[in-house]
């Protein structure tokens, strides 16, 4: 079912400089605008090429440094000081940092692929229902990519047509970037199917579109519109499609992908013969269709430990007991650390060996072993449950948007509108799955401000290490040096860091592009 992502299509030049070619000789065997976009099969190949963008190195690996390590839930003890400086301690000196520019370029590559579909598929003679679905998928994916650009870079160019080498788009303000994403997602929600099955599992659905639309509105503090978008999943037809799975850990295991809790899931697949992850190079037999993030977040010596979790996150899980007097079961699905097993380091297993036996404090040649001894590792992207090593082509899907996330966001939208009492029930669903007493019982009568504070806790315990913390901090207005009390890197935080710098490569070649404030 994951194989639909494997088709690749020619990508016409986009506006940024990285796609310039030193040698421009036409390959007679390569599809071109003159001999492509003729058939329904061409349309499907075009749609599949957009999904393929998710397996490029920017999205499948580097974006997690921006969304996890840069937030207060993560930090880095990487041997690569560049990662520490740029994502942990806010010491950005290179506006063309590879980890950042790969995400920027890949997002625009995905947008250009979507624009090609939207420019050409309407003219293809084919089944009208399928055509409408493909157009809806292209709009969903373009809206998804613009959501990322608006959240991470803010003020960026909006391109709605296939790019050409002579395009010099101007900067669009962040609010208008979100607005474009909202238009795309609204259009997508109107035509996408409610469910998908068989070989189509993983394609964008109506629920995914409404979920992303609600996220856009919420980031812009348009709570009423966010509530309306989420309502389709909570009280509309989506309530018969989505539900919380009984076992929380099932959301992070390859054996239980695309379960009823998954609203939008990035489909990964193992290709044993892969040797590259640039899908513009052709040679699909050797293309990486998985994610390469596990070895970068896995504990040493399994991985590089480029990203780790702050210990304060663990304390959030231990703040309450379950109704039976036990520990929140989500903690051992979220982290590998000295007490992943409640019995301690002699029983907490790290890829087949106990935490204690790995003797982290005496690792020969490890200059940061002391820091490693008492820190915590994010577990949700790892494969330690099934193998004793990691690889650069993990087939474990990324559950980008889960129903539990939607429930908490819906509660936040209600609370922001003064409907705090009504919001309780949606938090209660999430807590009940974890075996915790319902919030209605544990903390009844919270004020609007108190309820938001509780929601901040609930989102850590449910979503820690899934890539949503940065956007949460932005939305709540919590990015500041005050976070240094639990993440020392924030001592260096300045307002400009709420947005990443536009790559200097693009500033240099596009006179209409403006750098973000403060950079």
JSON list of C-alpha atoms in Angstrom, two decimals, residues 30 72 75 85 148 158 222 262 388 423 463 473 487:
[
{"chain": "A", "resi": 30, "resn": "UNK", "atom": "CA", "xyz": [12.83, 12.30, -20.28]},
{"chain": "A", "resi": 72, "resn": "UNK", "atom": "CA", "xyz": [12.35, 23.62, 24.79]},
{"chain": "A", "resi": 75, "resn": "UNK", "atom": "CA", "xyz": [18.54, 19.73, 22.84]},
{"chain": "A", "resi": 85, "resn": "UNK", "atom": "CA", "xyz": [24.70, 26.25, 17.61]},
{"chain": "A", "resi": 148, "resn": "UNK", "atom": "CA", "xyz": [5.14, 24.60, 7.11]},
{"chain": "A", "resi": 158, "resn": "UNK", "atom": "CA", "xyz": [3.55, 32.37, -2.57]},
{"chain": "A", "resi": 222, "resn": "UNK", "atom": "CA", "xyz": [-9.01, 32.46, 14.56]},
{"chain": "A", "resi": 262, "resn": "UNK", "atom": "CA", "xyz": [-4.23, 8.49, 12.11]},
{"chain": "A", "resi": 388, "resn": "UNK", "atom": "CA", "xyz": [18.83, -3.82, 17.87]},
{"chain": "A", "resi": 423, "resn": "UNK", "atom": "CA", "xyz": [-13.90, 21.77, 26.32]},
{"chain": "A", "resi": 463, "resn": "UNK", "atom": "CA", "xyz": [2.58, 14.71, 21.83]},
{"chain": "A", "resi": 473, "resn": "UNK", "atom": "CA", "xyz": [5.09, 27.66, 21.67]},
{"chain": "A", "resi": 487, "resn": "UNK", "atom": "CA", "xyz": [16.21, 24.76, 28.45]}
]
